Coordinates of C-alpha atoms and ligand atoms in Angstrom, one line a residue:
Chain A
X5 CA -26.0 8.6 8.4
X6 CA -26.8 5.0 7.4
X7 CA -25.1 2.0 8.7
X8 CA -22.3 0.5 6.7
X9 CA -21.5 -3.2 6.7
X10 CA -18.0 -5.1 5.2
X11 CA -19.5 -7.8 3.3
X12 CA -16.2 -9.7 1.7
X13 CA -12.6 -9.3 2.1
X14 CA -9.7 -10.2 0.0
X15 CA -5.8 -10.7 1.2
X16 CA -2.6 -11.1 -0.4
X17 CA 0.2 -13.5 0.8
X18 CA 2.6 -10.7 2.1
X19 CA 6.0 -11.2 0.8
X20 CA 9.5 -9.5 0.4
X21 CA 10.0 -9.3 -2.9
X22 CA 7.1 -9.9 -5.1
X23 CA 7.3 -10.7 -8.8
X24 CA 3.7 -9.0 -9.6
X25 CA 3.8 -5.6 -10.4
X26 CA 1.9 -3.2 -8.0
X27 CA -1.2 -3.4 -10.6
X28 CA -0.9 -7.2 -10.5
X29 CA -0.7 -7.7 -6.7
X30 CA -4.0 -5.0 -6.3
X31 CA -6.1 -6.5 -9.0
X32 CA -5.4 -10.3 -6.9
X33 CA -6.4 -8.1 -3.6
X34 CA -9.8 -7.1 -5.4
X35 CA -10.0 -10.6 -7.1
X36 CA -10.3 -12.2 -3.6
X37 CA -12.5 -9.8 -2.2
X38 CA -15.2 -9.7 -5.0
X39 CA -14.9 -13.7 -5.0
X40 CA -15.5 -13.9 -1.3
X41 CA -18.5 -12.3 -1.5
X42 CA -19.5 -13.3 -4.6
X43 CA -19.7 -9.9 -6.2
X44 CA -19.2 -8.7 -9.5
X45 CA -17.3 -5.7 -10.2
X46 CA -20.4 -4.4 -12.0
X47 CA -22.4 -4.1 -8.8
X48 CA -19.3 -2.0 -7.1
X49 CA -20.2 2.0 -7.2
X50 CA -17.2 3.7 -6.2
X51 CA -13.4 3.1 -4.8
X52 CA -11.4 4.2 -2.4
X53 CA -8.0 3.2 -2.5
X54 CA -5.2 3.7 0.3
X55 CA -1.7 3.2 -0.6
X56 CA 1.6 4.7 0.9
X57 CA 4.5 7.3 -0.6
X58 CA 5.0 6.7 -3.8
X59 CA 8.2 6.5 -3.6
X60 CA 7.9 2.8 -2.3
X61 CA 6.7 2.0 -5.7
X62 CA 8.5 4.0 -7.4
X63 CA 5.4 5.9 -9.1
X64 CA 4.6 9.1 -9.2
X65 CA 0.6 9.4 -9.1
X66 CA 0.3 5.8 -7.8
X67 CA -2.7 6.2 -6.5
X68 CA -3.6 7.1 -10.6
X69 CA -1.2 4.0 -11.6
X70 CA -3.1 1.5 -9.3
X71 CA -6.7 2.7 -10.6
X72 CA -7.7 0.1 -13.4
X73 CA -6.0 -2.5 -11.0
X74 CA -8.5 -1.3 -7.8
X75 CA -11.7 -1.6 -9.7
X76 CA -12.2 1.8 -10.8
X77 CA -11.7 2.1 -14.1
X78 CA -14.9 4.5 -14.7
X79 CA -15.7 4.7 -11.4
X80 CA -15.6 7.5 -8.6
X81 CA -12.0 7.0 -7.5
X82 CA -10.1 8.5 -4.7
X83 CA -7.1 7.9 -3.3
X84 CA -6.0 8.9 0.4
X85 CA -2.7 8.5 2.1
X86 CA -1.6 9.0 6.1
X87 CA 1.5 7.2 5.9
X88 CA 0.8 3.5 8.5
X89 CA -2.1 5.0 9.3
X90 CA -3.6 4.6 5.7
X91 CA -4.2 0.8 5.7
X92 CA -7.4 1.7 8.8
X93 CA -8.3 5.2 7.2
X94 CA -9.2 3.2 3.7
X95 CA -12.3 1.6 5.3
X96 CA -13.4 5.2 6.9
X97 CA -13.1 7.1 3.9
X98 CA -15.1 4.1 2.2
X99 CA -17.7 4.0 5.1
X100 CA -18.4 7.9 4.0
X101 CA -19.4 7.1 0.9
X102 CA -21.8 5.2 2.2
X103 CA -22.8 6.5 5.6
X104 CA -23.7 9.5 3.2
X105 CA -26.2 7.9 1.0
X106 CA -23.9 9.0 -1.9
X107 CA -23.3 5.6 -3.1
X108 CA -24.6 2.0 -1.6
X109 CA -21.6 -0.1 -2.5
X110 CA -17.8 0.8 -2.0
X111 CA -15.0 -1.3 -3.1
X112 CA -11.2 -0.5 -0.6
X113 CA -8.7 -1.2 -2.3
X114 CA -4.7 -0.8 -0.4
X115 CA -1.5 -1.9 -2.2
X116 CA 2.4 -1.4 -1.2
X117 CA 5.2 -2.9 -3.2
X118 CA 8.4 -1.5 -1.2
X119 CA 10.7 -4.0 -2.8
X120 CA 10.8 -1.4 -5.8
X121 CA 12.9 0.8 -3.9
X122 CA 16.6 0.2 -3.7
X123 CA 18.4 0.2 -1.8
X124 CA 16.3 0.0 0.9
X125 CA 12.7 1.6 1.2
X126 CA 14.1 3.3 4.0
X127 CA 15.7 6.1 2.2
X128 CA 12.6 7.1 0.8
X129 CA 12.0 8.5 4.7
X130 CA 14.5 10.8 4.9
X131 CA 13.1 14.1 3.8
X132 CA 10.5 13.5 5.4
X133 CA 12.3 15.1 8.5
X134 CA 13.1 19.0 8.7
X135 CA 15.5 19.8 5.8
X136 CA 17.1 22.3 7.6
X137 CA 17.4 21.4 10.9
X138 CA 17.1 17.6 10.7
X139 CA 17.8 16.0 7.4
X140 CA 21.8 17.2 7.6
X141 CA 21.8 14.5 10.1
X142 CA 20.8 12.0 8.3
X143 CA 18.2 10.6 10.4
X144 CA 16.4 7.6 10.4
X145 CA 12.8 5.9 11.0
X146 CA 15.0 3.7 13.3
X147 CA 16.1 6.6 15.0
X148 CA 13.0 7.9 15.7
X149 CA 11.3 4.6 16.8
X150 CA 14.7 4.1 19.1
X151 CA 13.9 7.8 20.5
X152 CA 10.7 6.8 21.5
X153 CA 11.1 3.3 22.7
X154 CA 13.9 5.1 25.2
X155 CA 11.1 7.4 26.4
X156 CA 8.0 5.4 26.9
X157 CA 10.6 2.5 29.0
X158 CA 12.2 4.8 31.0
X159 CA 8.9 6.9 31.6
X160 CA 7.3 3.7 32.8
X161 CA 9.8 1.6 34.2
X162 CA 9.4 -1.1 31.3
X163 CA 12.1 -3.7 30.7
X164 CA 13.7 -4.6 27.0
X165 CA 13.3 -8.5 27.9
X166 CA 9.3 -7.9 28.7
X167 CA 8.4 -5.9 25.7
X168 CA 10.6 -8.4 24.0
X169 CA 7.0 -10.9 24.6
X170 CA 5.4 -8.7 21.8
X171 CA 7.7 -10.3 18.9
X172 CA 7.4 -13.8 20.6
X173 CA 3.5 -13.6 20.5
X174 CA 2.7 -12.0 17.5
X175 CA 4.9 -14.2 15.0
X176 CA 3.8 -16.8 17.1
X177 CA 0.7 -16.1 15.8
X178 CA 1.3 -15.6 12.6
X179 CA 1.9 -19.7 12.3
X180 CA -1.6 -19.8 11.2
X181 CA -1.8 -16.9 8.9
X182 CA -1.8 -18.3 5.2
X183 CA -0.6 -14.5 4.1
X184 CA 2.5 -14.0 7.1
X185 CA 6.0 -13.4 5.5
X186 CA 7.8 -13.8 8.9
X187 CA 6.0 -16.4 11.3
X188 CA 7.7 -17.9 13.5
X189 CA 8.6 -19.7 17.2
X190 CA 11.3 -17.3 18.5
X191 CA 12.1 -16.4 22.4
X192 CA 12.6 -13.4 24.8
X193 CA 17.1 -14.4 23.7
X194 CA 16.2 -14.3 20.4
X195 CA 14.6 -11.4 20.4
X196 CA 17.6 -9.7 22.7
X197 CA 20.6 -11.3 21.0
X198 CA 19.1 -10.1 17.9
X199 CA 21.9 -7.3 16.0
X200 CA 21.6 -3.9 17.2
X201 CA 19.6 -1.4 15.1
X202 CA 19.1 1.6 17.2
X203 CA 19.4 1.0 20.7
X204 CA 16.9 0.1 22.5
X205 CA 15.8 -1.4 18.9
X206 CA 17.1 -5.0 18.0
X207 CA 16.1 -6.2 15.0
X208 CA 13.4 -9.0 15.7
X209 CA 11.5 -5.6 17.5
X210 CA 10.7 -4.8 13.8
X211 CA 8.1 -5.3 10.8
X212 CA 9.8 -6.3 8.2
X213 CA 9.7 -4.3 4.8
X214 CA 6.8 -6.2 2.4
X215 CA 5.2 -6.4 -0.7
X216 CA 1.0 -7.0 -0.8
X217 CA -2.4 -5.6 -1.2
X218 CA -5.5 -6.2 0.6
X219 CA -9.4 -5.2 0.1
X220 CA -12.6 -4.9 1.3
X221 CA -16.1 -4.1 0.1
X222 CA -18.7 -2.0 2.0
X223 CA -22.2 -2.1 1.5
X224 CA -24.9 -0.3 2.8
X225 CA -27.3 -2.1 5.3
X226 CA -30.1 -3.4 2.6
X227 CA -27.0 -4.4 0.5
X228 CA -25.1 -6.1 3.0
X229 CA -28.3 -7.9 3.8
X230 CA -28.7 -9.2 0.8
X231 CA -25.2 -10.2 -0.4
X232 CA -24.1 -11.7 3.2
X233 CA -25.9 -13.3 6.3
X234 CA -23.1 -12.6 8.5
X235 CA -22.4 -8.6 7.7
X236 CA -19.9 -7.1 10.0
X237 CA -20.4 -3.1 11.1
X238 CA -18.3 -0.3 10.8
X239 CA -20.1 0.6 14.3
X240 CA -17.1 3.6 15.5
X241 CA -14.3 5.9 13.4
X242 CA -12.0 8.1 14.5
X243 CA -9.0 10.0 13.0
X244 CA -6.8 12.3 14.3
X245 CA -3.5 14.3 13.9
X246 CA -1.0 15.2 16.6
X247 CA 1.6 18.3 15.9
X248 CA 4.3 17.6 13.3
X249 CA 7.2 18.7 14.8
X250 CA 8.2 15.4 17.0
X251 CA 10.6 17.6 19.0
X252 CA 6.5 19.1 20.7
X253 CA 5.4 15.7 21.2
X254 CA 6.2 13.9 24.8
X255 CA 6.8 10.5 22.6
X256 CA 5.9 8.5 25.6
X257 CA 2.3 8.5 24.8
X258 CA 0.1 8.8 21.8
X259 CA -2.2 11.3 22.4
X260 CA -3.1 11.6 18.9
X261 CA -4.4 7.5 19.2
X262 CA -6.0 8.2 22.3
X263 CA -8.1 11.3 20.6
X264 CA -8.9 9.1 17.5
X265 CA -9.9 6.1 19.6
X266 CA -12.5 8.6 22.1
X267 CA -13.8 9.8 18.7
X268 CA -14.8 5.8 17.5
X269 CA -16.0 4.8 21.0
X270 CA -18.1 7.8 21.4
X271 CA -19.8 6.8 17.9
X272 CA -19.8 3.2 18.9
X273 CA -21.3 4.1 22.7
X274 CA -18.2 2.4 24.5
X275 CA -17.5 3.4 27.9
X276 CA -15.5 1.3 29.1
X277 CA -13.0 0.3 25.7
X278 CA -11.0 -2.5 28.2
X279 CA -14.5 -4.4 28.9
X280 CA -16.3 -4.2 25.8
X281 CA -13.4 -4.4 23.2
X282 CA -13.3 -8.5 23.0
X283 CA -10.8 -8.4 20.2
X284 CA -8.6 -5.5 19.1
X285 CA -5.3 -5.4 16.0
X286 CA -3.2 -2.7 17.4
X287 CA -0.7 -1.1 14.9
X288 CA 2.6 -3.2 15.8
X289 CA 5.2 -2.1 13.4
X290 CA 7.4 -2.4 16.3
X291 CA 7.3 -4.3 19.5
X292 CA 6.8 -1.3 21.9
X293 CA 4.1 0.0 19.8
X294 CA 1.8 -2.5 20.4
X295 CA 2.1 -1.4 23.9
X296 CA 2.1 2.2 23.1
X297 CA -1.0 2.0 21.4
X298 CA -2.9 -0.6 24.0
X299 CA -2.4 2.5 26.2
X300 CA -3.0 5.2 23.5
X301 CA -6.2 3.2 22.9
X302 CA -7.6 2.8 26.6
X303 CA -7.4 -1.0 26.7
X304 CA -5.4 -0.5 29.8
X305 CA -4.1 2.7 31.9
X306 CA -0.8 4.5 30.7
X307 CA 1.3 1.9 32.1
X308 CA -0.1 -1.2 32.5
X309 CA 0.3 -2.8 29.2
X310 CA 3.7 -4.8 30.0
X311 CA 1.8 -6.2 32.5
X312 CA -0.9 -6.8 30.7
X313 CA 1.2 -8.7 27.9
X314 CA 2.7 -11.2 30.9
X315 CA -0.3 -11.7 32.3
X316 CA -0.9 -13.3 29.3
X317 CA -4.5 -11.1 28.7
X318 CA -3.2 -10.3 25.2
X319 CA -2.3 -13.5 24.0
X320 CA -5.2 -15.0 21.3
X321 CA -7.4 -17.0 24.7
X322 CA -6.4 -14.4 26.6
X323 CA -9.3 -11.7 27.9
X324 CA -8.4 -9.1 25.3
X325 CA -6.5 -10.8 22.7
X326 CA -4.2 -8.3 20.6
X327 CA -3.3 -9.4 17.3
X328 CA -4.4 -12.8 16.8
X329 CA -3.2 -12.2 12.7
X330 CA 0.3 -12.2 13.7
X331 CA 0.2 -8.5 13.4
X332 CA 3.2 -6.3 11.3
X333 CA 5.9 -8.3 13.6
X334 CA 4.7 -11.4 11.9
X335 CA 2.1 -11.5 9.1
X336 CA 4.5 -8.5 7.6
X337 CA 4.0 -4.8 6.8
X338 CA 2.9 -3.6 3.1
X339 CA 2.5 -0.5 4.8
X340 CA -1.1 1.0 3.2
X341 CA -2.4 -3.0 3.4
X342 CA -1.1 -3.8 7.4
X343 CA -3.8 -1.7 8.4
X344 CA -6.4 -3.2 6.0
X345 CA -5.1 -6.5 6.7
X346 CA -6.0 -5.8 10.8
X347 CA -9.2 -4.4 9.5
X348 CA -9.7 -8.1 7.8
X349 CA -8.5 -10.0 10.8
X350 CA -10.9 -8.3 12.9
X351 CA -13.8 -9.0 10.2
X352 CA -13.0 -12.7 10.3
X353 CA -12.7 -12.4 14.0
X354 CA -16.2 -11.2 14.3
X355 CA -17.6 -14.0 11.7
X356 CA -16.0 -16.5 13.7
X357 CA -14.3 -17.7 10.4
X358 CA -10.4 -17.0 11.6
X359 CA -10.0 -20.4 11.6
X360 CA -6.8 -21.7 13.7
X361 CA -6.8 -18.0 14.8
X362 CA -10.1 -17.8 15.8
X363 CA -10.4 -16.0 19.9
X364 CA -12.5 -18.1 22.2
X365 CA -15.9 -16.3 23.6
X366 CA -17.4 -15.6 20.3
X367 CA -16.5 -11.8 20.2
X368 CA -19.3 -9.2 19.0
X369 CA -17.3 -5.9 19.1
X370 CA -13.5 -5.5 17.9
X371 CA -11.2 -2.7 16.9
X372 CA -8.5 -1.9 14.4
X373 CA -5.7 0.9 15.0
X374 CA -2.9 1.9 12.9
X375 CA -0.5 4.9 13.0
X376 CA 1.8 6.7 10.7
X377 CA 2.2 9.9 8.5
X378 CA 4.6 12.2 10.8
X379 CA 4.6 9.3 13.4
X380 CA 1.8 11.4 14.9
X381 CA -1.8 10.1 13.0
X382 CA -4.1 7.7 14.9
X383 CA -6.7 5.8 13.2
X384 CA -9.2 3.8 14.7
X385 CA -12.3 1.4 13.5
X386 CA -15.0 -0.3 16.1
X387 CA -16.8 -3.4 14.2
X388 CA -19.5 -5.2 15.6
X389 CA -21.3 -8.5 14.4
Chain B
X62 CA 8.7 41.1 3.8
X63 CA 11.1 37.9 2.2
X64 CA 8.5 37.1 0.3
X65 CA 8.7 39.5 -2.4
X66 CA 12.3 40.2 -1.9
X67 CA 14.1 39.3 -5.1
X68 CA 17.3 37.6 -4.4
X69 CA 20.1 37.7 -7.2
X70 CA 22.2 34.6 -6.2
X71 CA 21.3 31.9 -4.3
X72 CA 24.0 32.1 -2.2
X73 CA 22.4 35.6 -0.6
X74 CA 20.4 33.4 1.2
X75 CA 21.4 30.3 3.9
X76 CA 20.4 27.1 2.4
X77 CA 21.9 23.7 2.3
X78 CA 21.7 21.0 -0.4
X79 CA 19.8 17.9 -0.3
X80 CA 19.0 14.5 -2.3
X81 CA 16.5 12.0 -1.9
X82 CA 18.6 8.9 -1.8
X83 CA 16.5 6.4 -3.7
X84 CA 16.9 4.3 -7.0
X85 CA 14.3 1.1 -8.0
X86 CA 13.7 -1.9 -9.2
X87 CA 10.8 -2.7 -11.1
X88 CA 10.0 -6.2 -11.6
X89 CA 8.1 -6.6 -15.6
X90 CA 5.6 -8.4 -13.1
X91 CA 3.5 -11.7 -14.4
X92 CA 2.1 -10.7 -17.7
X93 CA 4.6 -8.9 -18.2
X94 CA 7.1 -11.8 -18.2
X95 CA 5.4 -13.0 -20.8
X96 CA 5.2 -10.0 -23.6
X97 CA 8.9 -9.6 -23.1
X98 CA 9.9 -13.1 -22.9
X99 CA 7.9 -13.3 -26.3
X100 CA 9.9 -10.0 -27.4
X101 CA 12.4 -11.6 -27.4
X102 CA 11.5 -14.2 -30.0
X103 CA 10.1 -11.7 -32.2
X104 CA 6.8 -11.7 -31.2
X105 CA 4.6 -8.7 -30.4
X106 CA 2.0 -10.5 -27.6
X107 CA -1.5 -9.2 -26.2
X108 CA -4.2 -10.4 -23.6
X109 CA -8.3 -11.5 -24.3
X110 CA -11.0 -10.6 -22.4
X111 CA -13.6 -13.2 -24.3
X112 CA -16.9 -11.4 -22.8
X113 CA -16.1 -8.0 -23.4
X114 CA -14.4 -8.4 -26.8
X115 CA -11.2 -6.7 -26.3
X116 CA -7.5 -7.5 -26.7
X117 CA -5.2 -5.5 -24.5
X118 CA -1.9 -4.8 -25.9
X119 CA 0.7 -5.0 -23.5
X120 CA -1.5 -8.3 -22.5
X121 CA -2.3 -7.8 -18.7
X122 CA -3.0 -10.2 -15.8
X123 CA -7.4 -8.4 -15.8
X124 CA -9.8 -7.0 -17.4
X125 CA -10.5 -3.5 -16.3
X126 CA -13.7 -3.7 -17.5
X127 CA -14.8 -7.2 -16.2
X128 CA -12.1 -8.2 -13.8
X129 CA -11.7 -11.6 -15.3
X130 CA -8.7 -12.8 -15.0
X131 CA -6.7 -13.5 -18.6
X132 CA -3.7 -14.8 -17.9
X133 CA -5.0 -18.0 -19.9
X134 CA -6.0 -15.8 -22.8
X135 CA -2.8 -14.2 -23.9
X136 CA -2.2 -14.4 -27.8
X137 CA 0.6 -13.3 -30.6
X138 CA -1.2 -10.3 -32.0
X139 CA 1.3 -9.7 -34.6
X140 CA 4.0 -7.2 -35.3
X141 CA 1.7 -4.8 -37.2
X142 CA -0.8 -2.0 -36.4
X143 CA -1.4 1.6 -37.9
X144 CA -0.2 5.6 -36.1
X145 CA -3.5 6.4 -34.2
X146 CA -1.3 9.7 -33.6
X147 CA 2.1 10.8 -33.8
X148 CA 4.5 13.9 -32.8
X149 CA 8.1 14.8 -33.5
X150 CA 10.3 15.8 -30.6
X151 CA 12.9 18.8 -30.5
X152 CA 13.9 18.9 -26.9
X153 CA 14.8 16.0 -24.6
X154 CA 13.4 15.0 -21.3
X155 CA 16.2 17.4 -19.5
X156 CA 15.3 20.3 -21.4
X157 CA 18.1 20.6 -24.1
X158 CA 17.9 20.5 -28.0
X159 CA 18.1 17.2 -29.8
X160 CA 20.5 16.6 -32.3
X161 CA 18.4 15.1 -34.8
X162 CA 14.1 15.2 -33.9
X163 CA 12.5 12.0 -33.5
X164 CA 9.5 11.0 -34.4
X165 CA 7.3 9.6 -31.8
X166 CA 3.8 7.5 -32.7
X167 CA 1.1 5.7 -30.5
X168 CA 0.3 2.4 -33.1
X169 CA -2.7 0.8 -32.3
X170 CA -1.9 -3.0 -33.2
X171 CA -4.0 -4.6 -35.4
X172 CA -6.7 -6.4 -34.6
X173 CA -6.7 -5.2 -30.9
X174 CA -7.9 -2.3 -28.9
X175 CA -4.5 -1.8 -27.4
X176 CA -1.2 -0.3 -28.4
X177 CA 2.6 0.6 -28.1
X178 CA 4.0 4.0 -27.6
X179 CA 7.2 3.7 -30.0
X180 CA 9.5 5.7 -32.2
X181 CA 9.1 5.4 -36.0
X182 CA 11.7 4.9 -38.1
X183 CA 12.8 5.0 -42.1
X184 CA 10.3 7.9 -43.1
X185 CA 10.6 11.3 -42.7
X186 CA 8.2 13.3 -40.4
X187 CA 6.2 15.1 -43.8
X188 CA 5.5 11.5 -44.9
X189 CA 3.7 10.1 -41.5
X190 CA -0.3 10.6 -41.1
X191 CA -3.0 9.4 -38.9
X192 CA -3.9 5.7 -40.1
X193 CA -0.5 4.9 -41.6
X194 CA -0.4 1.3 -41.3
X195 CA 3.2 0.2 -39.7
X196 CA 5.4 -3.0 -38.6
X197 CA 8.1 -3.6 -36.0
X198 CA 11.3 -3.6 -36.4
X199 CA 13.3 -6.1 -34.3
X200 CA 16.9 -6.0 -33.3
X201 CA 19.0 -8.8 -33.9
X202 CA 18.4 -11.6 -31.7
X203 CA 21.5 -11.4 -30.2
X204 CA 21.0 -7.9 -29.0
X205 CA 17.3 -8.3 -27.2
X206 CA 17.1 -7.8 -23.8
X207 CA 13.8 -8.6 -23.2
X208 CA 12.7 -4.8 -22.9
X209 CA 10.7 -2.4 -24.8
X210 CA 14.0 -1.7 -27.1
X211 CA 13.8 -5.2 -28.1
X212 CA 11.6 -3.3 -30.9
X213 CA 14.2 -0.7 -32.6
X214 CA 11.1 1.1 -33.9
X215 CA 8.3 1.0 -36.4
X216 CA 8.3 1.6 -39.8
X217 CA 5.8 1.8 -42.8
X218 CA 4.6 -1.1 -44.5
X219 CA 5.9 -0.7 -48.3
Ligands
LIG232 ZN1 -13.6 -8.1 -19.6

């Protein structure tokens, strides 16, 4: 397999409710990108584009709709969708068509527009549980989030006002994003007096519900050479699926992370994922999660990460800061482009250009992790400079 | 085996009923702000792309050929064009006969590459061919919305 590089990268400001239509907001994603590299679309072969249910846009065949917008208009076009976990499987199913020889340049493209659906893109969720033995509940996302919350605290001994840190850092961080929807200086009180969603889920513990798009372009390594002197390497990927009936699943641990992120680091030659990971963008759509997935990932053991977060190690000068962007808590959650935009954040990260965000110790090898479909998909991506 | 059982009623069987509880809003997005903002004054509006010598009608934000953006290239392309190809519908969208068939026609506006999927109106379906050369038909000012009903339909040019 060859070696794949991301040579430019484009981001969206992520917003609530964007006047651009979902074409509008992925063609700006691409415009960015192709700019920032200085591309044209003429020298892009083929393009991957990752984008979440379609019933956030309110398209059927979306990934179809958003074509001419991503680039591809007569192109080699896929589209692939794992729920959160699509915005960090876009760059791995670009980095095939690569690896592979097929194709030398690769344009990934990821778009969400949730403000289309009304009331609330939340309903869109509800057959996605069992429609027998679930739906006549009417479940939740919250629900399901508040389930597990409940289980990985209690299994571990964690404490609401400590995990509470997650939403104080992240939109903390977000300050310096020029794309964040919800940045912001906000305490441990805040974060507890905040209404009630699902208990043990306030609501300052969650993303909020966005509109954006965000892209990237791959290039094989005498591409990349050529078009950039500071190519970043999609070194590690990994992918995996855990069971989709929840009620199998222990919920206070994400197996299904942990098997995607052995897969990346055995590609990448990691061994020790808490010593050579300098900068990592965990999958935050909720406060706990950052947590959950700091474990699921082996940046810690199963039950170290609150102390880990106190300790201050995953603050942006910490030793292994998480989330420097702001993450989904603050930079905001366009579902398929979170994960791209963490993909982006560490690519910056990496070049040293993050700017006001940038992580002292002029990191070499970071990672990006996002989670969705079923609740129970892991992706994973190891870059190195 | 239940899978080649044949079950008369569905009430033979357990099952419960469900919905997907969604409805949307779809913004006409930047461009197309424009084209119906126009609409509403009567004018039918497209977008240039200068280097690859095409007009797209609705005008959008890019080129999908170049990616250049055109928001500083959109133009009144006029009201008329001719049927590039037409139909007449029976049946409606939920399956049941219409009352009286309409005729449906993509018209290719003059002078552009790009067109508007409309009804036709004052002819008869025997009358309409491939190339028939057509014009919009307004409503009265009062009554645009700033949608694609703005145009009541096409109709042949006398
Ligand atoms: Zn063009």
């Amino acid at each position: 397999m060859r070696r794949v590089a991301i040579v430019g990268a484009g981001l969206t400001k992520f917003v609530r409710y964007a006047q651009e239509t979902p074409k509008e907001l992925a063609y700006e994603g691409v415009r960015m990108a192709l700019d920032s590299c200085e591309m044209k679309l003429s020298d892009i072969e083929c393009v991957v584009h990752g984008t979440a249910p379609d019933a956030f846009d309110g398209v059927h065949m979306k990934g179809e709709y958003l074509s001419d917008a991503s680039g591809a208009y007569r192109k080699p076009y896929m589209r692939h969708y794992v729920g959160g976990g699509t915005g960090v499987l876009s760059p791995i199913h670009g980095w095939f068509h690569v690896a592979s020889g097929m194709f030398d340049t690769c344009l990934v493209v990821t778009e969400e527009k949730m403000s289309c659906a009304y009331p609330h893109p939340a309903g869109a969720f509800l057959t996605i549980f069992d429609h027998t033995t679930e739906q006549p509940l009417y479940p939740t996302l919250i629900w399901i989030f508040a389930i597990e919350m409940n289980r990985f605290m209690t299994t571990h001994g964690y404490r609401k006002e400590d995990i509470a840190l997650v939403a104080v850092k992240n939109k903390k961080n977000a300050i310096d994003h020029p794309s964040a929807q919800l940045a912001a200086e906000i305490t441990v009180e805040d974060v507890l007096n905040s209404e009630v969603m699902a208990w043990p889920v306030n609501r300052l513990d969650i993303s909020p519900t966005s509109d954006g798009a965000a892209a990237i372009i791959l290039a094989a390594e005498h591409v990349a050479r050529r078009v950039t002197e500071k190519p970043i390497w999609i070194d590690g990927v990994g992918w995996a699926l855990d069971t989709a009936y929840w009620c199998t699943r222990d919920l206070y641990y994400p197996d299904y992370v942990e098997v995607a992120a052995r897969q990346a680091y055995k590609m990448s030659g990691i061994r020790e994922p808490s010593k050579e990971i300098h900068v990592a963008e965990p999958y935050d759509p909720f406060t706990y999660k950052e947590l959950h997935h700091i474990e699921g990932l082996q940046l810690c053991k199963r039950g170290e990460s609150v102390q880990m977060l106190v300790d201050g190690v995953t603050q942006r000068t910490g030793n292994l800061p998480c989330c420097p962007s702001g993450g989904a808590l603050g930079v905001g959650n366009p579902i398929a482009a979170t994960g791209l935009m963490k993909i982006i954040e560490i690519f910056l990260q990496l070049r040293e250009e993050a700017g006001k965000r940038q992580v002292p110790g002029k990191p070499t090898c970071g990672l990006a992790q996002a989670w969705g479909d079923l609740m129970q998909v892991g992706t994973v991506v190891v870059m190195r400079s | 085996m239940a899978l080649i059982e044949r079950y008369q009623k569905t009430t033979d069987i357990s099952y419960w009923e469900g919905q997907i509880p969604m409805s949307y809003i779809y913004t006409v997005g930047r461009a197309g702000e424009k084209f119906f903002r126009e609409m509403m004054n009567g004018r039918i509006f497209g977008a240039k792309c200068e280097s690859c010598d095409v007009t797209y009608v609705p005008p959008r934000t890019y080129c999908e050929k170049c990616f250049a953006r055109l928001e500083d290239h959109y133009a009144d392309v006029g009201g008329k064009g001719t049927v590039h190809t037409f139909t007449e519908c029976h049946e409606a969208y939920d399956g049941t006969k219409k009352q009286k068939p309409s005729i449906v026609a993509m018209i290719r506006i003059e002078g552009t590459q790009g067109g508007i999927v409309h009804w036709l109106g004052e002819t008869h379906f025997k009358d309409v061919y491939i190339g028939m050369s057509v014009e919009a038909v307004f409503k009265a000012k009062k009554d645009r919305e700033g949608g694609i009903l703005d145009i009541k339909y096409f109709r042949p040019i006398k």
